Short mmCIF file of C-alpha atoms in Angstrom, two decimals:
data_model
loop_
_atom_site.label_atom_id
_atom_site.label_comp_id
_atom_site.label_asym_id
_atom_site.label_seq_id
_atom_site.Cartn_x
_atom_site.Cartn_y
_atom_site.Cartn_z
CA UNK A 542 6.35 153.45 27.77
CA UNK A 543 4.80 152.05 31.10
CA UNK A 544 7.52 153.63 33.21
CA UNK A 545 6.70 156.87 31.78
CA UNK A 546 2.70 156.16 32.10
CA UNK A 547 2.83 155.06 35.41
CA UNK A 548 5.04 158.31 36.03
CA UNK A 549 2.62 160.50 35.12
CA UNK A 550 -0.40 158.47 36.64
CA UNK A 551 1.71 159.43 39.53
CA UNK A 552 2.46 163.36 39.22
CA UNK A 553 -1.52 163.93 38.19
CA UNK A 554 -2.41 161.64 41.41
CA UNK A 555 -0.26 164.06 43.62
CA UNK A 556 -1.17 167.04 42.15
CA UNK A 557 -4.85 166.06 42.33
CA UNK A 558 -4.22 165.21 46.03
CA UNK A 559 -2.30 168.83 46.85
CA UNK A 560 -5.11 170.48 44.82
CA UNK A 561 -8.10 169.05 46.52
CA UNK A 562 -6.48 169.72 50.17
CA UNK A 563 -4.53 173.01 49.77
CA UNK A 564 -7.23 175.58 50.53
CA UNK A 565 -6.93 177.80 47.43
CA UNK A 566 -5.05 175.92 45.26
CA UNK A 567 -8.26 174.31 42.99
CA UNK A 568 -6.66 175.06 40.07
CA UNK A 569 -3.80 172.46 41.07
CA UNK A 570 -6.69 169.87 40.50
CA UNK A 571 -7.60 170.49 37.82
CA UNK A 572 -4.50 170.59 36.02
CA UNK A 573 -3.93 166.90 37.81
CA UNK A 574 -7.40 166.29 35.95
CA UNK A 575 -6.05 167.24 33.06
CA UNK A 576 -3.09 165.00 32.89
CA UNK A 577 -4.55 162.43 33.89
CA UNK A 578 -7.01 162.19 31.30
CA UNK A 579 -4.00 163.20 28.96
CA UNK A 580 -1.94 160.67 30.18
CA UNK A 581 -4.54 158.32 29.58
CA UNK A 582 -5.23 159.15 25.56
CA UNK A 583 -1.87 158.74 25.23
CA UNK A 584 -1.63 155.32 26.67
CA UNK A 585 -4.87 154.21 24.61
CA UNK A 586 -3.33 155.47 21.64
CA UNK A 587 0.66 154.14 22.37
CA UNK A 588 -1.33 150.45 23.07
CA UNK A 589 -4.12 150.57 20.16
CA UNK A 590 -1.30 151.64 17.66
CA UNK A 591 1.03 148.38 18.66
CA UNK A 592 -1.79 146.00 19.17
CA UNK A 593 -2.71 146.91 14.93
CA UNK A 594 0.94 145.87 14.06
CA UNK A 595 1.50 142.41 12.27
CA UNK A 596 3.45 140.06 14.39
CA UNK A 597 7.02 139.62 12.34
CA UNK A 598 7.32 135.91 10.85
#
């Protein structure tokens, strides 16, 4: 799960990047925005859901 969190933390981090310095190309930022933040529920959610689970005896 952190390899593919860290992944994505990645892709949104470039696309913000290519987005905010490609003249034009805005819309690439916000769609790095948007998977950030995405990528972000779903690593709050993935963590929360495991840290609920009893530890097996």
């Amino acid at each position: 799960m952190l390899v593919t969190f860290l992944l994505l933390l990645l892709v949104a981090f470039v696309l913000g990047i290519i987005g905010a310095a490609a003249e034009g190309l805005g819309w690439l930022l916000a769609v790095g925005i948007a998977l950030f933040v995405a990528d972000v529920v779903l690593a709050v959610t993935v963590w929360s859901l495991r840290a609920r689970r009893r530890p097996v005896r």
